[in-house]
PDB file of C-alpha atoms in Angstrom:
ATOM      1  CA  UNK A   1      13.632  -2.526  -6.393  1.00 94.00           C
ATOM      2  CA  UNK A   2      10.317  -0.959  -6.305  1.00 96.00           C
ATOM      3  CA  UNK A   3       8.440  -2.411  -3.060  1.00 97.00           C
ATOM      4  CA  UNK A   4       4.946  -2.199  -4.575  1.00 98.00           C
ATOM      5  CA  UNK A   5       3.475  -3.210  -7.791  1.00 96.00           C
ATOM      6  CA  UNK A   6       2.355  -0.216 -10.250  1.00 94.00           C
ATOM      7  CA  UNK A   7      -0.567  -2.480 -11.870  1.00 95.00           C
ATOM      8  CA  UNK A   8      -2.295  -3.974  -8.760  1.00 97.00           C
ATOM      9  CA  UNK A   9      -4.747  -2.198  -6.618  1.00 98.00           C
ATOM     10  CA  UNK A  10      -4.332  -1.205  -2.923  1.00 98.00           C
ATOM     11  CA  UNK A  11      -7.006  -2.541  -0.302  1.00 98.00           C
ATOM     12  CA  UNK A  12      -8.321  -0.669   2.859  1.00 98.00           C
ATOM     13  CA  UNK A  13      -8.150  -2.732   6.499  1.00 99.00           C
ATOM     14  CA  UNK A  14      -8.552  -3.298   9.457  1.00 99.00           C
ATOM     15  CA  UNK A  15      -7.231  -6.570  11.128  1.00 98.00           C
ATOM     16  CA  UNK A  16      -7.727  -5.982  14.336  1.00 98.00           C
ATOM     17  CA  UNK A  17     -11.541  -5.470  16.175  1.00 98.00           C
ATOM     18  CA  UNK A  18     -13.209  -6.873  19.024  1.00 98.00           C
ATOM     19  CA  UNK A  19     -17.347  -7.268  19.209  1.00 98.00           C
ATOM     20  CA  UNK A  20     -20.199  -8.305  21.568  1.00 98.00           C
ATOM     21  CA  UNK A  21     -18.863 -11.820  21.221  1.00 98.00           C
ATOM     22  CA  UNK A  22     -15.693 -10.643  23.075  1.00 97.00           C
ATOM     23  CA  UNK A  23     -15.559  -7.305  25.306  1.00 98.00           C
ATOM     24  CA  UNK A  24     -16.339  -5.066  22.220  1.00 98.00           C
ATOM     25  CA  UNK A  25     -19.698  -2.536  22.406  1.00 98.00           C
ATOM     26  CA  UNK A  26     -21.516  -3.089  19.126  1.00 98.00           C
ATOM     27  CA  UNK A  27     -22.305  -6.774  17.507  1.00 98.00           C
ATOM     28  CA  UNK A  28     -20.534  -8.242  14.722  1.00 98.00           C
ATOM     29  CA  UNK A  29     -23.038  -6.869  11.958  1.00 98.00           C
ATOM     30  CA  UNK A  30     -22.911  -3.086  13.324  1.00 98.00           C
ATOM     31  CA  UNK A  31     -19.036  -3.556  13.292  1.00 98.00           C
ATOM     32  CA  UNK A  32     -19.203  -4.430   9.600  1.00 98.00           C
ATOM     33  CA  UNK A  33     -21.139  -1.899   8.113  1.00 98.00           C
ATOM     34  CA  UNK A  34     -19.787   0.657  10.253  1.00 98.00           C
ATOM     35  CA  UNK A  35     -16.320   0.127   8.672  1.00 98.00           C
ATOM     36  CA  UNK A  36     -17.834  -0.496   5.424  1.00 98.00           C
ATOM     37  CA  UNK A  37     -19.680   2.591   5.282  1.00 98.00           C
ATOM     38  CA  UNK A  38     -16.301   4.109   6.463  1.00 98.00           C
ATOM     39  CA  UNK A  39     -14.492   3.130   2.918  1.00 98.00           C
ATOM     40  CA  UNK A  40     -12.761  -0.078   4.476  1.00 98.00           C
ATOM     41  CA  UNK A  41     -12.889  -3.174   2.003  1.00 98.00           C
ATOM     42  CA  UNK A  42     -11.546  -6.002   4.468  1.00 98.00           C
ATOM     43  CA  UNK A  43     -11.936  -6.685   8.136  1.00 98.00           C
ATOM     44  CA  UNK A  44     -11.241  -9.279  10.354  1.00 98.00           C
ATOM     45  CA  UNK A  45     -13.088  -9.440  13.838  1.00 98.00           C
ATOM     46  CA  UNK A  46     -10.881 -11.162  15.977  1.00 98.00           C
ATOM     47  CA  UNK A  47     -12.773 -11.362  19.780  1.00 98.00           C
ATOM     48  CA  UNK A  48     -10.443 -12.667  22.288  1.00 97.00           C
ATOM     49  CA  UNK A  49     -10.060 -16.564  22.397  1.00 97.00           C
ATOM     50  CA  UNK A  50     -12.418 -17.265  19.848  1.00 96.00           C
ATOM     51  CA  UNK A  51     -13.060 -16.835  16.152  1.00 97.00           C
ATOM     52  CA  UNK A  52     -16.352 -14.919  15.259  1.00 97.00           C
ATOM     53  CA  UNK A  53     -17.749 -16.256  11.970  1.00 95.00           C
ATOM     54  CA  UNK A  54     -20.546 -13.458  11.390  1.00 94.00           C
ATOM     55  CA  UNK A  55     -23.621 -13.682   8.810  1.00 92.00           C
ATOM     56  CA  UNK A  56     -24.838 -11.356   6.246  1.00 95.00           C
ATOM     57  CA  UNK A  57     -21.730  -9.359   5.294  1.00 97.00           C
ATOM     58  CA  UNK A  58     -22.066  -6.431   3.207  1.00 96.00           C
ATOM     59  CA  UNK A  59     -21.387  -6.039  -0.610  1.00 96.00           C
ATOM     60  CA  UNK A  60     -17.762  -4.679  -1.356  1.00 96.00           C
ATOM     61  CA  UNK A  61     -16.694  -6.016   2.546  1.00 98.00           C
ATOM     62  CA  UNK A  62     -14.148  -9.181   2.693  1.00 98.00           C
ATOM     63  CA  UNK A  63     -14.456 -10.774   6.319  1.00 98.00           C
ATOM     64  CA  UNK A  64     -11.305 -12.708   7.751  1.00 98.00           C
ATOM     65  CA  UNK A  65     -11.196 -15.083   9.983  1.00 98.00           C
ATOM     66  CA  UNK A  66      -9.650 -13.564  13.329  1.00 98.00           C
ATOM     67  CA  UNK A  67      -8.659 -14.586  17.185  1.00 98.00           C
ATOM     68  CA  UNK A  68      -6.377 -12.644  19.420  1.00 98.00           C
ATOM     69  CA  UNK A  69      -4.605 -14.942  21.899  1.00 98.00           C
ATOM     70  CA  UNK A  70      -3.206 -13.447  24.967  1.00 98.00           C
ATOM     71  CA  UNK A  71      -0.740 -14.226  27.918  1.00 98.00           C
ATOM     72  CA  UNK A  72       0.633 -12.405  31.184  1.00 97.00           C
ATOM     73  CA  UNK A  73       3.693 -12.711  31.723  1.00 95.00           C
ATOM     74  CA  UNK A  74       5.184 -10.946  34.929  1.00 95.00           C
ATOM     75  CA  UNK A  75       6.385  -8.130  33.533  1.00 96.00           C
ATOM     76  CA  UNK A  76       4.555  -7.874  30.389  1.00 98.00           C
ATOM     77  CA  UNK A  77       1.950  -9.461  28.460  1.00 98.00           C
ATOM     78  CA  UNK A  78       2.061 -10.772  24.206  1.00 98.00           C
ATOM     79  CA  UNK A  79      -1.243 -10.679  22.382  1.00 98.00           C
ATOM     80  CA  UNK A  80      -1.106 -11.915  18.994  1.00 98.00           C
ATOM     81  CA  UNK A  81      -3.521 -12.018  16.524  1.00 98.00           C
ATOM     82  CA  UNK A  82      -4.110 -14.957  13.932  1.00 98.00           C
ATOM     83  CA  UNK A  83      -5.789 -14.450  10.472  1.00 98.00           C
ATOM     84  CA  UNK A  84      -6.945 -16.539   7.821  1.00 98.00           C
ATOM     85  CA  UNK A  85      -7.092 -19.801   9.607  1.00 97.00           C
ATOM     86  CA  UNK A  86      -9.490 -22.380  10.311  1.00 95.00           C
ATOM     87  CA  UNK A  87     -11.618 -21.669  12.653  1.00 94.00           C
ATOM     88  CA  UNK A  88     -10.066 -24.854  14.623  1.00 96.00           C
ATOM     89  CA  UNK A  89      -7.632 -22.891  16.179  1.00 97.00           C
ATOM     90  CA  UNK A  90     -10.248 -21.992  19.034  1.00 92.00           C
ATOM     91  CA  UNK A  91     -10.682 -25.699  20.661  1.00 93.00           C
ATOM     92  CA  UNK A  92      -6.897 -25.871  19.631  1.00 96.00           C
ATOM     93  CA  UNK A  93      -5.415 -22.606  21.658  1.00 96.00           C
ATOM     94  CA  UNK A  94      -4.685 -22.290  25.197  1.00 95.00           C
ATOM     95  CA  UNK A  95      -2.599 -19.965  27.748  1.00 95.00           C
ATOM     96  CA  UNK A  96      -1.102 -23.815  28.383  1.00 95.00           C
ATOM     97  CA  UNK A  97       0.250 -23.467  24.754  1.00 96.00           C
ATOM     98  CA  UNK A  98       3.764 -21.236  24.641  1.00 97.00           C
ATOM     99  CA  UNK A  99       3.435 -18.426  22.323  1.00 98.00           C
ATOM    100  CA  UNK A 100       5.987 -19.878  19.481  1.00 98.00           C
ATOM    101  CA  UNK A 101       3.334 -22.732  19.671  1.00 98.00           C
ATOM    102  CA  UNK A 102       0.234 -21.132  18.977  1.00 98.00           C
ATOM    103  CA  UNK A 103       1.986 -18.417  16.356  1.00 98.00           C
ATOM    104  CA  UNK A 104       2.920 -22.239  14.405  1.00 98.00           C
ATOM    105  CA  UNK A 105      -0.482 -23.479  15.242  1.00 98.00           C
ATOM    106  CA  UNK A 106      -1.420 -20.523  12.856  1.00 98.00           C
ATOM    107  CA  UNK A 107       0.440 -21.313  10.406  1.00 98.00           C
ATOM    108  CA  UNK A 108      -0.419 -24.737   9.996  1.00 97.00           C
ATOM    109  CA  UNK A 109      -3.847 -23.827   9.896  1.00 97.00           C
ATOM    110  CA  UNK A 110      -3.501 -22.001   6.716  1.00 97.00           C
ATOM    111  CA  UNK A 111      -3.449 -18.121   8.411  1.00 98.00           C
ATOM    112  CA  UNK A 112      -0.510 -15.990   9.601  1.00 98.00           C
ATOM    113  CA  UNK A 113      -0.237 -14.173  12.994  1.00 98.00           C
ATOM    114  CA  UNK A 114       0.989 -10.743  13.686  1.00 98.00           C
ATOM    115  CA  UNK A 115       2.204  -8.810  17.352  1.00 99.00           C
ATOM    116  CA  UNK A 116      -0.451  -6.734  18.869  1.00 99.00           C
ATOM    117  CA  UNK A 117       0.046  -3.454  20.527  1.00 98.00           C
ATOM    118  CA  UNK A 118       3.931  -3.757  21.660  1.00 98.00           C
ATOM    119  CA  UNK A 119       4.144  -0.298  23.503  1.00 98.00           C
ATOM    120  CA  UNK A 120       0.598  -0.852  25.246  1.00 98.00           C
ATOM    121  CA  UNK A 121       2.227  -4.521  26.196  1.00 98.00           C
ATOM    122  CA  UNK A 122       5.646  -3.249  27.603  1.00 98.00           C
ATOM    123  CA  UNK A 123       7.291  -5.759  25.088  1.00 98.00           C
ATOM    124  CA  UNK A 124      10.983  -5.681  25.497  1.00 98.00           C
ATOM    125  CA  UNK A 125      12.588  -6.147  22.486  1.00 98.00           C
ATOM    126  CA  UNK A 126      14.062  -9.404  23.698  1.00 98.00           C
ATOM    127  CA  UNK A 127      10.350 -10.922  23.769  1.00 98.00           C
ATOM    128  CA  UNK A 128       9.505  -9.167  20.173  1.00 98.00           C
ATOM    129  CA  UNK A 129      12.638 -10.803  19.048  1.00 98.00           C
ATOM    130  CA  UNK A 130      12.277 -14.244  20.555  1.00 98.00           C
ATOM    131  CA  UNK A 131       9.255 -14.597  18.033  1.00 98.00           C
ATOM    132  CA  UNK A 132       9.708 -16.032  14.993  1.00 98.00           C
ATOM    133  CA  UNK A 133       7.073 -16.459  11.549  1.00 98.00           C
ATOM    134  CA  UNK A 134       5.360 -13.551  12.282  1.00 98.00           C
ATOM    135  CA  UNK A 135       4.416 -11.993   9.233  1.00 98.00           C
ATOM    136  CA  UNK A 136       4.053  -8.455  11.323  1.00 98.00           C
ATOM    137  CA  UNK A 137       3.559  -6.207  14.314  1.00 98.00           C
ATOM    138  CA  UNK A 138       1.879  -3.351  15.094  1.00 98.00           C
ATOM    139  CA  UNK A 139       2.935  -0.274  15.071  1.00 99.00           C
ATOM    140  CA  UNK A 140      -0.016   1.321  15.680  1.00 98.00           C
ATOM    141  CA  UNK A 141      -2.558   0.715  17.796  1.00 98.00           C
ATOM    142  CA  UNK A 142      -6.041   3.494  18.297  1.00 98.00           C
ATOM    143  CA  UNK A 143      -7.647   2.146  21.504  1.00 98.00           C
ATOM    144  CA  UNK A 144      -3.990   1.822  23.314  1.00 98.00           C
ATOM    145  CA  UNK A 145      -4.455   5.796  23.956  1.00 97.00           C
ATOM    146  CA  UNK A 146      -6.497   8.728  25.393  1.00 97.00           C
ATOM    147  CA  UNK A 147      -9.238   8.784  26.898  1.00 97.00           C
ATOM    148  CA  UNK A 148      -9.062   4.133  27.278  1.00 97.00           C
ATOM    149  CA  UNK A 149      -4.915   3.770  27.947  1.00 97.00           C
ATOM    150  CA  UNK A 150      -2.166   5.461  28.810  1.00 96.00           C
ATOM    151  CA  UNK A 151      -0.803   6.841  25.639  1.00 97.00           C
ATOM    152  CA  UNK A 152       1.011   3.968  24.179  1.00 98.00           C
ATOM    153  CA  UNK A 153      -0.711   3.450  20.845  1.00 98.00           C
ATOM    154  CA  UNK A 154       2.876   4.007  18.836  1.00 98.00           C
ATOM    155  CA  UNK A 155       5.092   1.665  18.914  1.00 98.00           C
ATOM    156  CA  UNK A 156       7.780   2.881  16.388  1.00 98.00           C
ATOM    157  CA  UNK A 157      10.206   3.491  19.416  1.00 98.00           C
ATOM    158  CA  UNK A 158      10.508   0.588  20.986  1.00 98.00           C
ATOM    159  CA  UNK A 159       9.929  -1.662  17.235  1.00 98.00           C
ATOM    160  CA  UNK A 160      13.258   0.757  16.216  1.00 98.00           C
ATOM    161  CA  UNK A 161      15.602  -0.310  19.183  1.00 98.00           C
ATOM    162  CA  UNK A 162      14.391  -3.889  18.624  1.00 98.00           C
ATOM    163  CA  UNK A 163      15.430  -3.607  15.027  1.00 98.00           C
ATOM    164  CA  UNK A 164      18.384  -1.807  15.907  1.00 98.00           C
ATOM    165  CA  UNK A 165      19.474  -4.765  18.297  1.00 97.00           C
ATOM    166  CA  UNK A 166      19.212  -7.485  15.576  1.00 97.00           C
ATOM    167  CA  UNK A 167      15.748  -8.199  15.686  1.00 97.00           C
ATOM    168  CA  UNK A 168      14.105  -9.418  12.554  1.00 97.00           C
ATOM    169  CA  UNK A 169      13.136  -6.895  10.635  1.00 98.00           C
ATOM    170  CA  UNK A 170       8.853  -6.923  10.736  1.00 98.00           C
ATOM    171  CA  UNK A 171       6.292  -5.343   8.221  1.00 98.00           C
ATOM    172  CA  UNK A 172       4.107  -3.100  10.100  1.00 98.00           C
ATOM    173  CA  UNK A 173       0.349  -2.901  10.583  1.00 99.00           C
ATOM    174  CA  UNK A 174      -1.629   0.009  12.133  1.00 99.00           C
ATOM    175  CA  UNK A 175      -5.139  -1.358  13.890  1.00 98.00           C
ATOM    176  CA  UNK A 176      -8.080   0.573  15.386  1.00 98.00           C
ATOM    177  CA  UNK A 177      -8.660  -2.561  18.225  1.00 98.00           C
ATOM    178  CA  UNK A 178     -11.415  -1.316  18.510  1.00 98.00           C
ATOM    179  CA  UNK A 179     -13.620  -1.924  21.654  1.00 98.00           C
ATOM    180  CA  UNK A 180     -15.971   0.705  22.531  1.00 98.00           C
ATOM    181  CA  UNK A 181     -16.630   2.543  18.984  1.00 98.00           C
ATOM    182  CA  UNK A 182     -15.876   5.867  19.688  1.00 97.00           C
ATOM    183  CA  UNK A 183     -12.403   7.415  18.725  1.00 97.00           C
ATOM    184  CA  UNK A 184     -11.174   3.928  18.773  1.00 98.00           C
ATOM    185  CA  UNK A 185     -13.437   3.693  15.598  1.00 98.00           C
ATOM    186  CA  UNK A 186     -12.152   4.014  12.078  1.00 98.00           C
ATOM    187  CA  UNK A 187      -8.286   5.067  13.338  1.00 98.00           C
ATOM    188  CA  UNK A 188      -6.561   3.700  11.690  1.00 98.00           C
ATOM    189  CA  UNK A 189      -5.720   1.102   8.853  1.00 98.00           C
ATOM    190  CA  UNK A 190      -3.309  -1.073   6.925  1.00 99.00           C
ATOM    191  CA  UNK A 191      -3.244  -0.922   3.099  1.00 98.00           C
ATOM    192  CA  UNK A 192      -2.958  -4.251   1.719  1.00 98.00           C
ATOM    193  CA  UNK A 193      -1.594  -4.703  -1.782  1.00 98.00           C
ATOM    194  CA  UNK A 194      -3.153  -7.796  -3.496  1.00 98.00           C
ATOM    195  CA  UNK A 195      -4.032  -9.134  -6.736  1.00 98.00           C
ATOM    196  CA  UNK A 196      -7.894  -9.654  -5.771  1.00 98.00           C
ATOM    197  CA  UNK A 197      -9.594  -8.796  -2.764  1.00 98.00           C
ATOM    198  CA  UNK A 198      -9.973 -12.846  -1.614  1.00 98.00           C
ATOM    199  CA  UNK A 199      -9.107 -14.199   1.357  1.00 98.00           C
ATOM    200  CA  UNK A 200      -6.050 -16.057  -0.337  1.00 98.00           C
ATOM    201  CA  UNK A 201      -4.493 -12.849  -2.306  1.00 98.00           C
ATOM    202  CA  UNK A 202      -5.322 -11.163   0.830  1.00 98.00           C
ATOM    203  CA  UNK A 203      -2.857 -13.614   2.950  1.00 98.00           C
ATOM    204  CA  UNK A 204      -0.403 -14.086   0.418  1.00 98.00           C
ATOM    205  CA  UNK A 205       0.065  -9.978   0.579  1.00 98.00           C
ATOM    206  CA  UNK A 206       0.677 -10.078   3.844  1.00 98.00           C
ATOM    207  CA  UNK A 207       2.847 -12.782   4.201  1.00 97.00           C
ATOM    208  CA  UNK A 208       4.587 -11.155   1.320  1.00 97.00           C
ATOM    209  CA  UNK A 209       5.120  -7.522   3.157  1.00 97.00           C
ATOM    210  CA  UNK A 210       2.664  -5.978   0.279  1.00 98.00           C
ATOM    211  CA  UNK A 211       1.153  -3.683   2.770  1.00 98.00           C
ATOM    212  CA  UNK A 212       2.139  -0.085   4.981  1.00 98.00           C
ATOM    213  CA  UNK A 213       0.233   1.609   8.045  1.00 99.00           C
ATOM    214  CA  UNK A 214      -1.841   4.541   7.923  1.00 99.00           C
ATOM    215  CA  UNK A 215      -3.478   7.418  10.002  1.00 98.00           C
ATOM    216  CA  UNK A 216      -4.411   8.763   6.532  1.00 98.00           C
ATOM    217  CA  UNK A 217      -1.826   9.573   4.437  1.00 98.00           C
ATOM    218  CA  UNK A 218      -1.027   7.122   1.125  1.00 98.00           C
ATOM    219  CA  UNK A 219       2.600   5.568   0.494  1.00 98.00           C
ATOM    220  CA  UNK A 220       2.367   4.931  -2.946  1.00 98.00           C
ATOM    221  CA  UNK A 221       5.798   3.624  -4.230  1.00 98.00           C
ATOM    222  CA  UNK A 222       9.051   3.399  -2.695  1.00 98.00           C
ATOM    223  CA  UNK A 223      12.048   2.820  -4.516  1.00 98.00           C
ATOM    224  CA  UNK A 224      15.218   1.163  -3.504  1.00 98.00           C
ATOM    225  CA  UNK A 225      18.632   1.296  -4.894  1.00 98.00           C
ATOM    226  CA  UNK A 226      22.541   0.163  -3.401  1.00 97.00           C
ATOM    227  CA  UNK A 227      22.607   3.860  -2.536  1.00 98.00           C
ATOM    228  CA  UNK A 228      19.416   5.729  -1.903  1.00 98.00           C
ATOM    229  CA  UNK A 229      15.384   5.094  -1.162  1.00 98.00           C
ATOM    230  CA  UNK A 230      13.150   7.501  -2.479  1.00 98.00           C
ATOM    231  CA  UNK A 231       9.433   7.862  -1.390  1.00 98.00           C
ATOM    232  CA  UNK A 232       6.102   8.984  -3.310  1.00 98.00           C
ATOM    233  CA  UNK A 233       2.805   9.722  -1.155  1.00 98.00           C
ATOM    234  CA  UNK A 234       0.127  11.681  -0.492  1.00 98.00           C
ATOM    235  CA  UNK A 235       0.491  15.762   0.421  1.00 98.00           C
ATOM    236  CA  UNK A 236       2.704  15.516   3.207  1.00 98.00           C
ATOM    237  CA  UNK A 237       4.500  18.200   5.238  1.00 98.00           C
ATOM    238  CA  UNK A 238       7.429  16.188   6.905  1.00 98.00           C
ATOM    239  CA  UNK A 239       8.985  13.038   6.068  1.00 98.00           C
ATOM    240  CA  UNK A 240      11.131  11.066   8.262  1.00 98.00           C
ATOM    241  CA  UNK A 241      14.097   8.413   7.350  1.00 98.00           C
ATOM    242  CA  UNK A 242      14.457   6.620  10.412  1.00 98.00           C
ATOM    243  CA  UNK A 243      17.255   3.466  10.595  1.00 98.00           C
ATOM    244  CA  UNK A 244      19.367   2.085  13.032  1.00 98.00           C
ATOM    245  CA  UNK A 245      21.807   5.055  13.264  1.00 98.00           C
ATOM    246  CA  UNK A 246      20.920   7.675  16.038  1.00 97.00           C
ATOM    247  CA  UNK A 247      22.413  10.593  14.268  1.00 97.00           C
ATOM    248  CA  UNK A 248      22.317  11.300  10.450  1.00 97.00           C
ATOM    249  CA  UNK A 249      22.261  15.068   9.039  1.00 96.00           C
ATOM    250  CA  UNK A 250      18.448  15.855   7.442  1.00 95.00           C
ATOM    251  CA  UNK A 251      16.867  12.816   7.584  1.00 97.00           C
ATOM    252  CA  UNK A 252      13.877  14.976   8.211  1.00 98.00           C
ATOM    253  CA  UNK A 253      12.551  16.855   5.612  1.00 97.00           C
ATOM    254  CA  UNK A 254      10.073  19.468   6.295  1.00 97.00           C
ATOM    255  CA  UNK A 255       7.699  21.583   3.538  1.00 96.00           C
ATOM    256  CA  UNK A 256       3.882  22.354   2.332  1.00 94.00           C
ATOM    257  CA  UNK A 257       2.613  19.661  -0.049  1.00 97.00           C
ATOM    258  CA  UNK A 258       5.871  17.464  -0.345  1.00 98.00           C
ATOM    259  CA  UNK A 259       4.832  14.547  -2.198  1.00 98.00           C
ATOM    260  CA  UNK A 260       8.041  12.540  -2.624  1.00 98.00           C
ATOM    261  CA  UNK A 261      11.764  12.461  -0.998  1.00 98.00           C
ATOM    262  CA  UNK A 262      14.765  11.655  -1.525  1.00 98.00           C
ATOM    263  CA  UNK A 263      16.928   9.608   1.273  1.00 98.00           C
ATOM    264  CA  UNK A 264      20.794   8.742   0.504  1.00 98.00           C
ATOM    265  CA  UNK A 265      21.595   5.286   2.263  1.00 98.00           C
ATOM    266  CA  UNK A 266      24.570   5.993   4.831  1.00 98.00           C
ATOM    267  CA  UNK A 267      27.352   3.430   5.922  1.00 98.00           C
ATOM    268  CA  UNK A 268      26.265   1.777   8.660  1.00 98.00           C
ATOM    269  CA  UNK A 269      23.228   1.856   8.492  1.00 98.00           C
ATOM    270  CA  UNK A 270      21.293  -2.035   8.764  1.00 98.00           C
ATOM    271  CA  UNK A 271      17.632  -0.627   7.695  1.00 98.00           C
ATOM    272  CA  UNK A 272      15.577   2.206   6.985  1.00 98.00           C
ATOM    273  CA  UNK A 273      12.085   3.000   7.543  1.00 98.00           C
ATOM    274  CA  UNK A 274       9.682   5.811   6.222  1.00 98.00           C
ATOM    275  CA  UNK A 275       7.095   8.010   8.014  1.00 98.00           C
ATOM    276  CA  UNK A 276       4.834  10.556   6.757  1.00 98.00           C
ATOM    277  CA  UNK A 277       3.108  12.940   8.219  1.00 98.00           C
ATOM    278  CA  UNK A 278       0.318  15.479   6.861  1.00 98.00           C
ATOM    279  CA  UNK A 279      -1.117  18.854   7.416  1.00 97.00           C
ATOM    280  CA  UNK A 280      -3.035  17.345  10.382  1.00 97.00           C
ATOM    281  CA  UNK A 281      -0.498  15.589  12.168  1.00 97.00           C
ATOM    282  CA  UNK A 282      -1.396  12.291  10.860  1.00 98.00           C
ATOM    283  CA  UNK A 283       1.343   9.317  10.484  1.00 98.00           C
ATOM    284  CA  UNK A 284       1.611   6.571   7.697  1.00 99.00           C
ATOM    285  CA  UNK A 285       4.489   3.918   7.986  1.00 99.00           C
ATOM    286  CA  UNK A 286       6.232   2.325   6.125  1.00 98.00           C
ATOM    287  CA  UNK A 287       8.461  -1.634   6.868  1.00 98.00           C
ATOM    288  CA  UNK A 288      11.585  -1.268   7.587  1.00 98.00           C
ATOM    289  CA  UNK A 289      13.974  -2.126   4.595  1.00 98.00           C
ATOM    290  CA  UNK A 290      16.768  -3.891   4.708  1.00 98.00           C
ATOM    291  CA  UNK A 291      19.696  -2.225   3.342  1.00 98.00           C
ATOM    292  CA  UNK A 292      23.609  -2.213   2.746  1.00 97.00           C
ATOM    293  CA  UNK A 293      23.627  -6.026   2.214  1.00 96.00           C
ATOM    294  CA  UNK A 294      21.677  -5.956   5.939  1.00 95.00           C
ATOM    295  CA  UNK A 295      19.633  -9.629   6.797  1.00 88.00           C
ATOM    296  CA  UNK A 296      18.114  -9.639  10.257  1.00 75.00           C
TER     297      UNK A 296
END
């Protein structure tokens, strides 16, 4: 099984970004051509409790519709972020609606909905796993760091116990959340594999798992078999298998200019996940992957 298609293209985006119409520092229109001048082709504003619908988007830049909904909860708090729905979700959504709710309200509202920001959120991975028809979660997250947060912007180690403990097993997006356009700004991204850049090929991707989080580095094709998962990318100089086991001889492979690896499936093991990093410490990563007959 070869996770992505060789014929259709890969997009560059950004789902998650806040603007004047929220708590964000620049308006709607600087946010767009700032990211489309950076090389992204889709982004999705999504100010809290509301959906921006901006004007005048630039050539080559698809615009979803976006809203992050939020709740505290005493010791934590769940953001999630909606896309591709109508903007009717914002008379619909309230803190008074649970968070299964509003994730459904979504959904019936033609969009999917992702987890924000786990780490930054203190998620336990009983909450992460109490939430079902997601079609993601982050596992990256720029503003949740130095100099604005504590440094929770990764959320690989908490998403890995959660998976570990049963929990379904989530593609994974990496965001800039951008707020104040500084080195929140043009982090991050998810590459989105879809048969047009549309709103609806768009969706369908990522409600399919067509898609991998970046720093930088490209995942270009990963292979699975009964027995082993091999990886192609970018220049890398270490790539990690990471699964469900806490001990498995070289799972991490080190070298100059590696630009594919070989992983050999071990018993036991429930799923596996990739991670590259490059020359400049940068991370892409990949869904976990279900393996050894495995179904969260």
């Amino acid at each position: 099984m070869r996770l992505f298609s060789d014929h259709l293209p890969f997009y560059k985006a950004n789902f998650h970004c806040h603007t004047t119409c929220s708590d964000g520092q620049a308006s709607p229109a600087e946010s767009m051509e700032l990211y489309r001048k950076a090389g992204y082709d889709i982004l999705a504003i999504t100010d809290h409790r509301r959906v921006t619908l901006p004007e005048n988007v630039p050539d080559g830049l698809l615009m979803i519709p976006g809203i992050e909904m939020d709740y505290l909860l005493p010791d934590q708090c769940i953001h999630l972020i909606g896309l591709g729905m109508s903007s009717e979700i914002g008379t619909l959504w309230s803190r008074s609606i649970p968070p299964q709710e509003a994730i459904d309200t979504v959904i019936r509202l033609g969009g999917a909905a992702f987890l924000a920001h786990p780490a930054w959120s203190l998620n336990t991975p009983g909450c992460i796993s109490s939430l079902k028809n997601l079609c993601g979660v982050e596992i990256w997250n720029s503003v949740s760091a130095v100099p604005y947060n504590a440094d929770r912007a990764d959320s690989s180690a908490i998403l890995d116990v959660t998976w570990s403990s049963g929990g379904q097993l989530l593609p994974v997006f990496a965001n800039d959340d951008v707020h104040f356009y500084g080195s929140d700004l043009t982090v991050a991204a998810t590459v989105v594999q879809a048969e047009s850049l549309t709103l609806t090929a768009v969706l369908q991707a990522l409600k399919s798992g067509r898609f991998y989080a970046t720093l930088g580095p490209e995942i270009r094709q990963i292979e699975v078999t009964d027995t082993a998962i091999t990886v192609s990318c970018s220049e890398a100089d270490t790539i990690i298998f990471y699964s469900n086991l806490a001990w498995v001889k070289g799972r991490s492979r080190t070298g100059h200019g590696m630009t594919s690896s070989v992983y050999d499936i071990q018993p036991g093991e429930r799923f596996v996940r990739v991670e590259i990093r490059d020359t400049q410490g940068r991370k892409a990563w990949s869904a976990p992957i279900p393996v050894n007959g495995y179904k969260a």
